[in-house]
């Protein structure tokens, strides 16, 4: 079974540019999450999809971040325009359960550097 | 919202010794507590979890304990090995499936 995949693995962009990150969850997993880890700090929740619907987007830092999951399969996270403080590793995770009491499987992450 | 605190931030032990990492959470509605291990440059991997209806769970050299009254839970690694070196994250999750992580503990096991 393929795990969670993310693309790209690394992205270096200039302040003000746009970047789109992609996540492909494990097939059949309805729940998809985005997290961000800034160097040396905790993994911070951004948002949660259940199929194509946003269940909780309380962690999104501001309106420069837009997440979509059309069709309930893969998801994209767009940052526009990027700022220096957006640098970090963006993780995607997916899970199968609906009760909230199951493990989440992480992708390898996308390391975003904004210069 | 949920707030998870994790201590210590760094931990260095000699190979063969035990390591203990502690976490506290604020939301009494949290009922699932996974632990993740992240090796350098790799993705976080679920290593063990515990649900609120049990107080302790063990898997070979790894054990987790949960005290719901005090709202804290701990990861115990016995007979540590160099390959246990990594960053460990605790997390707490409520029934709406949103997980909040601790800040991580960088464990170094010296051979």
Short mmCIF file of C-alpha atoms in Angstrom, two decimals:
data_model
loop_
_atom_site.label_atom_id
_atom_site.label_comp_id
_atom_site.label_asym_id
_atom_site.label_seq_id
_atom_site.Cartn_x
_atom_site.Cartn_y
_atom_site.Cartn_z
CA UNK A 1 0.00 0.00 0.00
CA UNK A 2 1.43 3.38 -0.97
CA UNK A 3 1.90 5.88 1.82
CA UNK A 4 1.12 9.56 1.90
CA UNK A 5 3.09 11.40 -0.76
CA UNK A 6 3.88 15.08 -1.08
CA UNK A 7 5.25 17.22 -3.86
CA UNK A 8 7.60 18.95 -4.14
CA UNK A 9 10.06 17.78 -1.51
CA UNK A 10 11.75 21.17 -1.48
CA UNK A 11 10.78 24.60 -2.71
CA UNK A 12 12.78 27.80 -2.60
CA UNK A 13 10.90 30.94 -3.59
CA UNK A 14 11.26 34.66 -3.16
CA UNK A 15 9.08 36.74 -0.92
CA UNK A 16 5.93 37.74 -2.78
CA UNK A 17 5.88 34.70 -5.04
CA UNK A 18 3.30 31.93 -5.05
CA UNK A 19 3.84 28.29 -4.21
CA UNK A 20 1.47 25.36 -4.39
CA UNK A 21 2.09 22.22 -2.38
CA UNK A 22 0.42 18.95 -3.15
CA UNK A 23 -0.52 16.01 -0.97
CA UNK A 24 -1.79 12.61 -2.02
CA UNK A 25 -3.24 10.73 0.96
CA UNK A 26 -3.40 7.00 1.41
CA UNK A 27 -6.11 5.64 -0.85
CA UNK A 28 -9.41 5.37 0.97
CA UNK A 29 -8.51 7.78 3.74
CA UNK A 30 -11.27 10.36 4.05
CA UNK A 31 -9.38 12.50 6.55
CA UNK A 32 -6.57 14.72 5.32
CA UNK A 33 -4.60 17.16 7.44
CA UNK A 34 -2.04 19.85 6.83
CA UNK A 35 0.59 20.73 9.42
CA UNK A 36 3.58 23.01 9.51
CA UNK A 37 6.77 22.77 11.48
CA UNK A 38 8.95 25.81 11.79
CA UNK A 39 12.54 24.91 12.64
CA UNK A 40 12.91 23.77 16.22
CA UNK A 41 9.27 24.24 17.09
CA UNK A 42 6.20 22.08 17.39
CA UNK A 43 4.25 20.56 14.55
CA UNK A 44 1.37 22.98 14.20
CA UNK A 45 -2.06 22.06 12.90
CA UNK A 46 -3.28 24.04 9.89
CA UNK A 47 -6.48 22.39 8.75
CA UNK A 48 -8.45 19.20 8.37
CA UNK A 49 -10.48 17.91 5.44
CA UNK A 50 -13.09 15.20 5.60
CA UNK A 51 -13.38 14.14 2.00
CA UNK A 52 -13.69 17.42 0.10
CA UNK A 53 -15.08 19.46 3.01
CA UNK A 54 -13.04 21.57 5.39
CA UNK A 55 -13.77 20.22 8.85
CA UNK A 56 -11.58 22.68 10.68
CA UNK A 57 -9.36 25.39 9.31
CA UNK A 58 -8.73 27.18 12.59
CA UNK A 59 -4.99 26.71 12.26
CA UNK A 60 -4.59 28.54 8.97
CA UNK A 61 -2.40 31.56 9.76
CA UNK A 62 -4.07 34.07 7.43
CA UNK A 63 -5.82 34.51 4.12
CA UNK A 64 -2.58 34.09 2.17
CA UNK A 65 -3.05 30.36 2.65
CA UNK A 66 -5.64 28.49 0.60
CA UNK A 67 -6.24 24.76 0.81
CA UNK A 68 -8.39 22.73 -1.51
CA UNK A 69 -9.36 19.13 -1.88
CA UNK A 70 -11.52 18.91 -4.94
CA UNK A 71 -13.05 15.49 -5.40
CA UNK A 72 -11.94 14.38 -1.99
CA UNK A 73 -8.69 12.83 -3.16
CA UNK A 74 -5.49 14.85 -3.30
CA UNK A 75 -5.16 18.25 -1.69
CA UNK A 76 -3.26 21.41 -2.52
CA UNK A 77 -2.05 24.15 -0.25
CA UNK A 78 -1.30 27.46 -1.93
CA UNK A 79 0.61 30.27 -0.33
CA UNK A 80 0.14 33.60 -2.10
CA UNK A 81 2.01 35.87 -1.67
CA UNK A 82 4.66 34.07 0.36
CA UNK A 83 6.33 35.83 3.28
CA UNK A 84 9.59 35.04 5.07
CA UNK A 85 7.78 33.63 8.11
CA UNK A 86 6.08 31.03 5.92
CA UNK A 87 9.34 29.08 5.73
CA UNK A 88 9.16 25.65 7.33
CA UNK A 89 8.31 22.06 6.62
CA UNK A 90 4.72 21.44 5.57
CA UNK A 91 3.45 18.00 6.41
CA UNK A 92 0.35 16.32 5.16
CA UNK A 93 -1.22 13.40 7.00
CA UNK A 94 -4.20 11.15 6.43
CA UNK A 95 -6.29 8.81 8.50
CA UNK A 96 -9.11 6.43 7.90
CA UNK A 97 -11.16 6.58 11.09
CA UNK A 98 -14.01 8.94 11.69
CA UNK A 99 -14.05 8.74 15.46
CA UNK A 100 -10.90 10.76 15.91
CA UNK A 101 -9.15 7.95 17.70
CA UNK A 102 -6.92 6.56 15.03
CA UNK A 103 -3.36 7.24 14.03
CA UNK A 104 -2.49 9.66 11.31
CA UNK A 105 0.04 8.72 8.69
CA UNK A 106 2.40 11.45 7.65
CA UNK A 107 3.86 12.31 4.30
CA UNK A 108 7.56 13.12 3.92
CA UNK A 109 6.90 16.84 4.04
CA UNK A 110 7.70 19.77 1.76
CA UNK A 111 10.50 22.01 2.93
CA UNK A 112 9.59 25.57 1.94
CA UNK A 113 12.17 28.29 2.06
CA UNK A 114 11.12 31.86 1.40
CA UNK A 115 14.00 34.22 0.74
CA UNK B 1 -8.45 24.93 22.31
CA UNK B 2 -6.11 22.14 23.29
CA UNK B 3 -2.65 23.03 24.54
CA UNK B 4 0.00 20.32 24.79
CA UNK B 5 3.23 20.89 26.67
CA UNK B 6 6.18 18.54 26.37
CA UNK B 7 9.32 18.17 28.49
CA UNK B 8 12.23 18.03 28.25
CA UNK B 9 13.07 19.71 24.97
CA UNK B 10 16.36 17.80 24.77
CA UNK B 11 17.41 14.57 26.45
CA UNK B 12 20.74 12.80 26.29
CA UNK B 13 21.19 9.30 27.70
CA UNK B 14 23.80 6.58 27.60
CA UNK B 15 23.07 3.51 25.54
CA UNK B 16 21.20 1.00 27.68
CA UNK B 17 19.71 3.60 30.00
CA UNK B 18 16.03 4.53 30.09
CA UNK B 19 14.50 7.70 28.68
CA UNK B 20 11.29 9.35 29.83
CA UNK B 21 9.42 12.12 28.04
CA UNK B 22 6.44 13.81 29.66
CA UNK B 23 3.48 15.69 28.25
CA UNK B 24 0.52 17.52 29.70
CA UNK B 25 -2.67 18.55 27.96
CA UNK B 26 -5.36 21.05 28.77
CA UNK B 27 -8.55 19.78 27.13
CA UNK B 28 -10.25 17.14 29.29
CA UNK B 29 -12.18 16.03 26.19
CA UNK B 30 -9.01 14.68 24.58
CA UNK B 31 -9.21 10.92 24.45
CA UNK B 32 -6.43 9.69 22.20
CA UNK B 33 -2.73 10.25 22.70
CA UNK B 34 -0.29 9.15 19.99
CA UNK B 35 3.49 9.45 20.05
CA UNK B 36 5.49 10.14 16.92
CA UNK B 37 9.17 9.62 16.22
CA UNK B 38 10.86 11.78 13.61
CA UNK B 39 14.33 10.85 12.50
CA UNK B 40 16.46 13.47 10.83
CA UNK B 41 15.06 14.38 7.43
CA UNK B 42 12.26 11.84 7.62
CA UNK B 43 8.54 11.98 8.23
CA UNK B 44 6.99 11.62 11.69
CA UNK B 45 6.14 7.98 12.34
CA UNK B 46 3.54 6.76 14.79
CA UNK B 47 5.30 4.54 17.32
CA UNK B 48 2.71 3.99 20.01
CA UNK B 49 -0.61 5.37 21.13
CA UNK B 50 -2.92 5.16 24.10
CA UNK B 51 -6.62 5.71 24.47
CA UNK B 52 -8.31 7.32 27.43
CA UNK B 53 -9.85 4.12 28.71
CA UNK B 54 -6.50 2.58 29.60
CA UNK B 55 -3.72 3.71 31.89
CA UNK B 56 -0.72 2.00 30.37
CA UNK B 57 0.36 0.34 27.16
CA UNK B 58 3.58 -1.41 26.32
CA UNK B 59 5.21 -2.48 23.07
CA UNK B 60 8.60 -4.12 23.53
CA UNK B 61 10.97 -1.42 24.81
CA UNK B 62 8.42 1.36 24.55
CA UNK B 63 5.65 2.09 27.02
CA UNK B 64 3.20 4.93 27.48
CA UNK B 65 1.29 5.85 30.62
CA UNK B 66 -1.74 8.09 30.94
CA UNK B 67 -3.12 9.87 33.98
CA UNK B 68 -6.44 11.39 32.94
CA UNK B 69 -7.06 13.01 36.30
CA UNK B 70 -3.80 14.92 36.16
CA UNK B 71 -4.00 15.29 32.36
CA UNK B 72 -0.54 14.03 31.70
CA UNK B 73 0.99 11.17 29.77
CA UNK B 74 4.51 9.89 29.39
CA UNK B 75 6.67 7.90 26.99
CA UNK B 76 9.16 5.47 28.46
CA UNK B 77 11.94 3.89 26.41
CA UNK B 78 13.99 1.20 28.13
CA UNK B 79 17.37 -0.21 27.10
CA UNK B 80 17.90 2.66 24.71
CA UNK B 81 19.91 2.14 21.54
CA UNK B 82 21.61 4.65 19.23
CA UNK B 83 18.86 4.15 16.64
CA UNK B 84 16.37 5.52 19.17
CA UNK B 85 17.96 8.93 18.62
CA UNK B 86 15.32 11.17 17.05
CA UNK B 87 12.81 13.89 17.85
CA UNK B 88 9.76 12.55 19.66
CA UNK B 89 6.41 14.33 19.58
CA UNK B 90 3.46 13.70 21.82
CA UNK B 91 -0.02 14.66 20.70
CA UNK B 92 -3.55 14.86 22.03
CA UNK B 93 -6.67 14.47 19.97
CA UNK B 94 -10.30 15.18 20.64
CA UNK B 95 -13.20 13.42 19.07
CA UNK B 96 -13.36 15.90 16.21
CA UNK B 97 -10.15 14.37 14.96
CA UNK B 98 -7.91 17.40 15.33
CA UNK B 99 -4.53 16.66 16.78
CA UNK B 100 -2.36 19.05 18.73
CA UNK B 101 1.33 18.33 19.13
CA UNK B 102 3.84 19.01 21.80
CA UNK B 103 6.97 20.96 20.90
CA UNK B 104 9.07 17.81 20.57
CA UNK B 105 11.95 16.24 22.50
CA UNK B 106 15.28 15.67 20.84
CA UNK B 107 16.60 12.40 22.23
CA UNK B 108 20.26 11.53 21.80
CA UNK B 109 21.47 8.07 22.77
CA UNK B 110 25.23 7.96 23.18
CA UNK B 111 26.95 4.67 22.34
#
